[in-house]
Amino acid sequence: MRHTRSKGRSDSRTHCIPAHARKAGLVAPAAFCVAAIATALPLSAQEPGFTLERIHASTDFAAENFSAHWMSDGRTWARLEADPEGASALWLVDVLTGERNRLIEADELLPPGGQEPIAVESYTFSEDERRVLLFTNSQQVWRARTKGTYYVFDLETRLLAPVSRADGWQMFAKLSPDGRYVAFVRDHDLFVTDLITSEELRLTSSGSDDIINGTTDWVYEEELSLRDAFRWSPDGKRIAYWQLDQSAIQPFYMIDETELYPEIVPVRYPKAGTPNSTVRVGSLELATGETTWFDIGSESDIYIARMEWAASSDEVVIQRLNRHQNRLDLLLGDAGSGATEVILTETDDAWVDVHDHLTWLDDGRRFLWSSERDGWRHFYLYERDGTLVRQLTSGEWEVSSFFGVDQATGRVYFSAPYESPLTRAILTVGLEGGEAQVLAGGRGWHSASFSPDFTRAIQSHSTADTPPITTLQEVGDDGLAEVRKLADNGELTARLTALGLGTTEFMTVAAADGTPLHAYMIKPADFDPTREYGLLMYVYGGPGSGTVADRWGGSRSLWFHYLAQRGILVASVDNRGTGARGRDFKKQTYLKLGQLETADQLAAARQFGSQPYVDAGRIGIWGWSYGGYMALMATLLNEGEIAAAVSVAPVTHWGLYDSIYTERFMRTPGENPEGYELGSPLTHAERLNAELLIIHGTGDDNVHSQNTLQMIERLEEADRQFDMRFYPNKRHGISGDGTRVNLHRLITGFVLEHLGPDAADRSEPATS
């Protein structure tokens, strides 16, 4: 990691990270090595308005995030903005000058027979950019707003037409490549509308509560990030789609008890070790309405993790994942016959991660792929038949986000923790291989959206203490060159400066086995090293995750600064099993979730407690979801390191969680009973010896409140005292209607009571 002294920047103390470890993204094996790379904000009198309401229920501290749709010419982009009256309007913008022209007027968005213009939420252009598909009136489907109403606006005729005039919502509507048709899903079936004749045709008729065509079940959506499950062929004559049969999945019943008589809402939710949906993939020919099903093998207990047309209207490429998720086969399938052949296989002793890096090149003759086979995720180039051409990137760092390939110049663009797991740099490498070139690096977190010709990019950059700055960049041989600022968040930066906040210090601590772990600590601006502070540890800790990053943290980070101003230091540690440090570091928790991670968090707590400015009797831990699970585990297994814990929406036994996520890391309960028991907070309930607050939403379809109820039962059986709060009908994010303020006021009060300067002496056991 390279740091330099500059005005307003503290000494980076690079002696903490030896030269040989910088490029590998490793850290010095010091027990407590501070590398303060935080940018100091000028100190001023504390602004009286730094409140929980302003942090969690207002836009006062919200960062502006610039986004735009690049047009095919690379010289303009489209932006959806509200006009002065608040109505939706789509603008066409010259990227160099910022000159704007309205592409669609607000009064042109009046639907047939309507009284008010539609409120556009998102849009998609046809390939020829003549038509625009507009999405409005969206409705929540579990985690995402994926159903609503679609319209098509013709930029030549200036006419707005609904995609469907039939009753019911539409999902995942997509224009055909020639722009004439729109396909969509309604009630688990596929439909298509001819935009010339306005005729709507039903393509499948098997959709039901059991059979799903063109979209996915709950667990595919949640754990494989797969919602939109159909694809137009390049010539627009076929549609390839998933069909899932979820009849074998037992429903989990959510209960709404806010009415006089409770309403029961069934959700098909496969728990670890229980049956999943069966799946198949077909190619539907529009001219005949017939579906040809692909041969995906004799094994039925599998996942089809990805499927796309293989740069051809005659073949698709299918990613078949076995149930253990340690073998992924890449199949090339013939759309006419359904015959398939395996062209590539990835295996791992633990699990294989699914990614979206597959890209066809040279008119489908070659493809780009990424793999962890050498211990780090890197790019590989293949012939169409699966013959390896070459490995493109290498080294002790891994590919993170993939931005695309400029086939004209043969360059691949991506981001990676190239200089440190705490940062993200923007890089490029040639299809001929060689050394990767850093286009934007150094401190902080870089991301980009490139123009279609890769001559320009919208770049965003932030640090832990600096909100994102978005700029237009020219792409040159020597890197990126700024053209103009698009969003600098100057007003937010000034507002934060006026608050006189402290800074974020990055450091390393030792894991339970001595492995150096990345960590950070937030202190108040008036930090006094001679004083003893309480400390709150923030944890997530799940496989491949990371909380320790030199990037803007939004409202969560501001809440940590709020606590720091009230005398509570806040720290976070990326335990073994987290991401950006290679395959072996990430996958060492396989089959034993919660065990190594908990040992590491407790080891870190002991090291924090050994500092002269930390009161070892006032260390707490909190987390949400996997972090809620970790907070419980650390609290139950601690030997006096933890005084108080807040656990939000925790998993309390992996047998209660979903099949895809849990089995990826733990296999089934029948195959790994010891791992399930040792990694369950339910197993250790009688060991509670600290203050505990458990929080859950009763409408959580992800981590069911059943987890918390079973934890409560075990704690009561063990005669342990604790606090709890249920939020009626709130989902996993526990948000809406001022809930976030209420939630953070609850947690803040608990933390200040038990970790604050006036916290009571812990000489009496918490369970007495």
PDB file of N, CA and C in Angstrom, residues 150-198:
ATOM      1  N   TYR A 150     -45.505  -1.363 -17.386  1.00  0.00           N
ATOM      2  CA  TYR A 150     -44.538  -0.936 -18.401  1.00  0.00           C
ATOM      3  C   TYR A 150     -45.243  -0.208 -19.548  1.00  0.00           C
ATOM      4  N   TYR A 151     -44.547   0.799 -20.064  1.00  0.00           N
ATOM      5  CA  TYR A 151     -44.986   1.522 -21.257  1.00  0.00           C
ATOM      6  C   TYR A 151     -43.807   1.589 -22.225  1.00  0.00           C
ATOM      7  N   VAL A 152     -44.130   1.773 -23.511  1.00  0.00           N
ATOM      8  CA  VAL A 152     -43.101   1.998 -24.519  1.00  0.00           C
ATOM      9  C   VAL A 152     -43.336   3.355 -25.158  1.00  0.00           C
ATOM     10  N   PHE A 153     -42.291   4.175 -25.198  1.00  0.00           N
ATOM     11  CA  PHE A 153     -42.363   5.483 -25.861  1.00  0.00           C
ATOM     12  C   PHE A 153     -41.544   5.415 -27.140  1.00  0.00           C
ATOM     13  N   ASP A 154     -42.190   5.751 -28.269  1.00  0.00           N
ATOM     14  CA  ASP A 154     -41.527   5.767 -29.568  1.00  0.00           C
ATOM     15  C   ASP A 154     -40.971   7.161 -29.818  1.00  0.00           C
ATOM     16  N   LEU A 155     -39.657   7.291 -29.911  1.00  0.00           N
ATOM     17  CA  LEU A 155     -39.030   8.603 -30.048  1.00  0.00           C
ATOM     18  C   LEU A 155     -39.254   9.230 -31.418  1.00  0.00           C
ATOM     19  N   GLU A 156     -39.697   8.435 -32.403  1.00  0.00           N
ATOM     20  CA  GLU A 156     -39.982   8.988 -33.720  1.00  0.00           C
ATOM     21  C   GLU A 156     -41.428   9.439 -33.836  1.00  0.00           C
ATOM     22  N   THR A 157     -42.357   8.590 -33.416  1.00  0.00           N
ATOM     23  CA  THR A 157     -43.780   8.955 -33.514  1.00  0.00           C
ATOM     24  C   THR A 157     -44.250   9.779 -32.324  1.00  0.00           C
ATOM     25  N   ARG A 158     -43.456   9.797 -31.255  1.00  0.00           N
ATOM     26  CA  ARG A 158     -43.765  10.507 -29.997  1.00  0.00           C
ATOM     27  C   ARG A 158     -45.021   9.935 -29.332  1.00  0.00           C
ATOM     28  N   LEU A 159     -45.255   8.640 -29.480  1.00  0.00           N
ATOM     29  CA  LEU A 159     -46.431   8.002 -28.906  1.00  0.00           C
ATOM     30  C   LEU A 159     -46.041   7.131 -27.719  1.00  0.00           C
ATOM     31  N   LEU A 160     -46.899   7.159 -26.703  1.00  0.00           N
ATOM     32  CA  LEU A 160     -46.720   6.335 -25.507  1.00  0.00           C
ATOM     33  C   LEU A 160     -47.779   5.245 -25.522  1.00  0.00           C
ATOM     34  N   ALA A 161     -47.366   3.981 -25.350  1.00  0.00           N
ATOM     35  CA  ALA A 161     -48.314   2.870 -25.378  1.00  0.00           C
ATOM     36  C   ALA A 161     -48.027   1.910 -24.234  1.00  0.00           C
ATOM     37  N   PRO A 162     -49.083   1.395 -23.595  1.00  0.00           N
ATOM     38  CA  PRO A 162     -48.854   0.391 -22.553  1.00  0.00           C
ATOM     39  C   PRO A 162     -48.394  -0.918 -23.157  1.00  0.00           C
ATOM     40  N   VAL A 163     -47.527  -1.627 -22.444  1.00  0.00           N
ATOM     41  CA  VAL A 163     -47.076  -2.929 -22.912  1.00  0.00           C
ATOM     42  C   VAL A 163     -48.219  -3.931 -22.881  1.00  0.00           C
ATOM     43  N   SER A 164     -49.086  -3.813 -21.889  1.00  0.00           N
ATOM     44  CA  SER A 164     -50.220  -4.730 -21.771  1.00  0.00           C
ATOM     45  C   SER A 164     -51.455  -3.957 -21.323  1.00  0.00           C
ATOM     46  N   ARG A 165     -52.593  -4.323 -21.901  1.00  0.00           N
ATOM     47  CA  ARG A 165     -53.866  -3.741 -21.494  1.00  0.00           C
ATOM     48  C   ARG A 165     -54.676  -4.715 -20.639  1.00  0.00           C
ATOM     49  N   ALA A 166     -54.110  -5.876 -20.368  1.00  0.00           N
ATOM     50  CA  ALA A 166     -54.783  -6.883 -19.548  1.00  0.00           C
ATOM     51  C   ALA A 166     -54.569  -6.589 -18.071  1.00  0.00           C
ATOM     52  N   ASP A 167     -55.393  -7.204 -17.235  1.00  0.00           N
ATOM     53  CA  ASP A 167     -55.263  -7.030 -15.796  1.00  0.00           C
ATOM     54  C   ASP A 167     -53.994  -7.726 -15.291  1.00  0.00           C
ATOM     55  N   GLY A 168     -53.453  -7.193 -14.214  1.00  0.00           N
ATOM     56  CA  GLY A 168     -52.300  -7.822 -13.582  1.00  0.00           C
ATOM     57  C   GLY A 168     -51.013  -7.076 -13.840  1.00  0.00           C
ATOM     58  N   TRP A 169     -50.060  -7.263 -12.912  1.00  0.00           N
ATOM     59  CA  TRP A 169     -48.759  -6.619 -13.030  1.00  0.00           C
ATOM     60  C   TRP A 169     -47.888  -7.337 -14.046  1.00  0.00           C
ATOM     61  N   GLN A 170     -46.894  -6.618 -14.560  1.00  0.00           N
ATOM     62  CA  GLN A 170     -45.887  -7.222 -15.434  1.00  0.00           C
ATOM     63  C   GLN A 170     -44.537  -7.218 -14.707  1.00  0.00           C
ATOM     64  N   MET A 171     -43.706  -8.180 -15.053  1.00  0.00           N
ATOM     65  CA  MET A 171     -42.383  -8.295 -14.448  1.00  0.00           C
ATOM     66  C   MET A 171     -41.330  -8.461 -15.538  1.00  0.00           C
ATOM     67  N   PHE A 172     -40.183  -7.798 -15.364  1.00  0.00           N
ATOM     68  CA  PHE A 172     -38.969  -8.009 -16.158  1.00  0.00           C
ATOM     69  C   PHE A 172     -39.185  -7.827 -17.667  1.00  0.00           C
ATOM     70  N   ALA A 173     -40.019  -6.869 -18.042  1.00  0.00           N
ATOM     71  CA  ALA A 173     -40.266  -6.637 -19.463  1.00  0.00           C
ATOM     72  C   ALA A 173     -38.968  -6.281 -20.179  1.00  0.00           C
ATOM     73  N   LYS A 174     -38.815  -6.829 -21.422  1.00  0.00           N
ATOM     74  CA  LYS A 174     -37.608  -6.581 -22.218  1.00  0.00           C
ATOM     75  C   LYS A 174     -37.993  -6.430 -23.680  1.00  0.00           C
ATOM     76  N   LEU A 175     -37.445  -5.412 -24.318  1.00  0.00           N
ATOM     77  CA  LEU A 175     -37.619  -5.234 -25.754  1.00  0.00           C
ATOM     78  C   LEU A 175     -36.828  -6.288 -26.515  1.00  0.00           C
ATOM     79  N   SER A 176     -37.387  -6.756 -27.615  1.00  0.00           N
ATOM     80  CA  SER A 176     -36.641  -7.658 -28.484  1.00  0.00           C
ATOM     81  C   SER A 176     -35.511  -6.884 -29.148  1.00  0.00           C
ATOM     82  N   PRO A 177     -34.482  -7.577 -29.644  1.00  0.00           N
ATOM     83  CA  PRO A 177     -33.347  -6.874 -30.245  1.00  0.00           C
ATOM     84  C   PRO A 177     -33.728  -5.928 -31.380  1.00  0.00           C
ATOM     85  N   ASP A 178     -34.786  -6.260 -32.150  1.00  0.00           N
ATOM     86  CA  ASP A 178     -35.198  -5.351 -33.220  1.00  0.00           C
ATOM     87  C   ASP A 178     -36.171  -4.282 -32.743  1.00  0.00           C
ATOM     88  N   GLY A 179     -36.540  -4.320 -31.465  1.00  0.00           N
ATOM     89  CA  GLY A 179     -37.395  -3.292 -30.891  1.00  0.00           C
ATOM     90  C   GLY A 179     -38.867  -3.436 -31.194  1.00  0.00           C
ATOM     91  N   ARG A 180     -39.279  -4.496 -31.884  1.00  0.00           N
ATOM     92  CA  ARG A 180     -40.684  -4.633 -32.265  1.00  0.00           C
ATOM     93  C   ARG A 180     -41.530  -5.258 -31.165  1.00  0.00           C
ATOM     94  N   TYR A 181     -40.962  -6.145 -30.383  1.00  0.00           N
ATOM     95  CA  TYR A 181     -41.720  -6.892 -29.385  1.00  0.00           C
ATOM     96  C   TYR A 181     -41.243  -6.554 -27.974  1.00  0.00           C
ATOM     97  N   VAL A 182     -42.144  -6.782 -27.024  1.00  0.00           N
ATOM     98  CA  VAL A 182     -41.791  -6.723 -25.609  1.00  0.00           C
ATOM     99  C   VAL A 182     -42.248  -8.031 -24.965  1.00  0.00           C
ATOM    100  N   ALA A 183     -41.336  -8.737 -24.325  1.00  0.00           N
ATOM    101  CA  ALA A 183     -41.678  -9.940 -23.570  1.00  0.00           C
ATOM    102  C   ALA A 183     -41.694  -9.598 -22.084  1.00  0.00           C
ATOM    103  N   PHE A 184     -42.552 -10.278 -21.339  1.00  0.00           N
ATOM    104  CA  PHE A 184     -42.653 -10.029 -19.902  1.00  0.00           C
ATOM    105  C   PHE A 184     -43.266 -11.237 -19.211  1.00  0.00           C
ATOM    106  N   VAL A 185     -43.222 -11.225 -17.889  1.00  0.00           N
ATOM    107  CA  VAL A 185     -43.802 -12.289 -17.072  1.00  0.00           C
ATOM    108  C   VAL A 185     -45.013 -11.752 -16.327  1.00  0.00           C
ATOM    109  N   ARG A 186     -46.082 -12.544 -16.328  1.00  0.00           N
ATOM    110  CA  ARG A 186     -47.240 -12.253 -15.483  1.00  0.00           C
ATOM    111  C   ARG A 186     -47.746 -13.574 -14.906  1.00  0.00           C
ATOM    112  N   ASP A 187     -47.961 -13.591 -13.600  1.00  0.00           N
ATOM    113  CA  ASP A 187     -48.512 -14.782 -12.932  1.00  0.00           C
ATOM    114  C   ASP A 187     -47.761 -16.055 -13.319  1.00  0.00           C
ATOM    115  N   HIS A 188     -46.421 -15.950 -13.331  1.00  0.00           N
ATOM    116  CA  HIS A 188     -45.547 -17.107 -13.554  1.00  0.00           C
ATOM    117  C   HIS A 188     -45.591 -17.651 -14.976  1.00  0.00           C
ATOM    118  N   ASP A 189     -46.067 -16.851 -15.923  1.00  0.00           N
ATOM    119  CA  ASP A 189     -46.039 -17.233 -17.329  1.00  0.00           C
ATOM    120  C   ASP A 189     -45.422 -16.127 -18.165  1.00  0.00           C
ATOM    121  N   LEU A 190     -44.914 -16.510 -19.351  1.00  0.00           N
ATOM    122  CA  LEU A 190     -44.305 -15.575 -20.286  1.00  0.00           C
ATOM    123  C   LEU A 190     -45.328 -15.080 -21.294  1.00  0.00           C
ATOM    124  N   PHE A 191     -45.269 -13.784 -21.603  1.00  0.00           N
ATOM    125  CA  PHE A 191     -46.132 -13.144 -22.597  1.00  0.00           C
ATOM    126  C   PHE A 191     -45.264 -12.303 -23.524  1.00  0.00           C
ATOM    127  N   VAL A 192     -45.791 -11.995 -24.703  1.00  0.00           N
ATOM    128  CA  VAL A 192     -45.116 -11.091 -25.611  1.00  0.00           C
ATOM    129  C   VAL A 192     -46.156 -10.192 -26.274  1.00  0.00           C
ATOM    130  N   THR A 193     -45.795  -8.927 -26.448  1.00  0.00           N
ATOM    131  CA  THR A 193     -46.667  -7.958 -27.110  1.00  0.00           C
ATOM    132  C   THR A 193     -45.997  -7.457 -28.382  1.00  0.00           C
ATOM    133  N   ASP A 194     -46.749  -7.466 -29.485  1.00  0.00           N
ATOM    134  CA  ASP A 194     -46.291  -6.910 -30.753  1.00  0.00           C
ATOM    135  C   ASP A 194     -46.581  -5.412 -30.724  1.00  0.00           C
ATOM    136  N   LEU A 195     -45.553  -4.585 -30.759  1.00  0.00           N
ATOM    137  CA  LEU A 195     -45.744  -3.142 -30.638  1.00  0.00           C
ATOM    138  C   LEU A 195     -46.340  -2.516 -31.897  1.00  0.00           C
ATOM    139  N   ILE A 196     -46.315  -3.244 -33.017  1.00  0.00           N
ATOM    140  CA  ILE A 196     -46.929  -2.732 -34.236  1.00  0.00           C
ATOM    141  C   ILE A 196     -48.436  -2.961 -34.217  1.00  0.00           C
ATOM    142  N   THR A 197     -48.843  -4.170 -33.854  1.00  0.00           N
ATOM    143  CA  THR A 197     -50.273  -4.515 -33.872  1.00  0.00           C
ATOM    144  C   THR A 197     -50.939  -4.377 -32.503  1.00  0.00           C
ATOM    145  N   SER A 198     -50.139  -4.207 -31.445  1.00  0.00           N
ATOM    146  CA  SER A 198     -50.617  -4.160 -30.048  1.00  0.00           C
ATOM    147  C   SER A 198     -51.209  -5.496 -29.600  1.00  0.00           C
TER     148      SER A 198
END
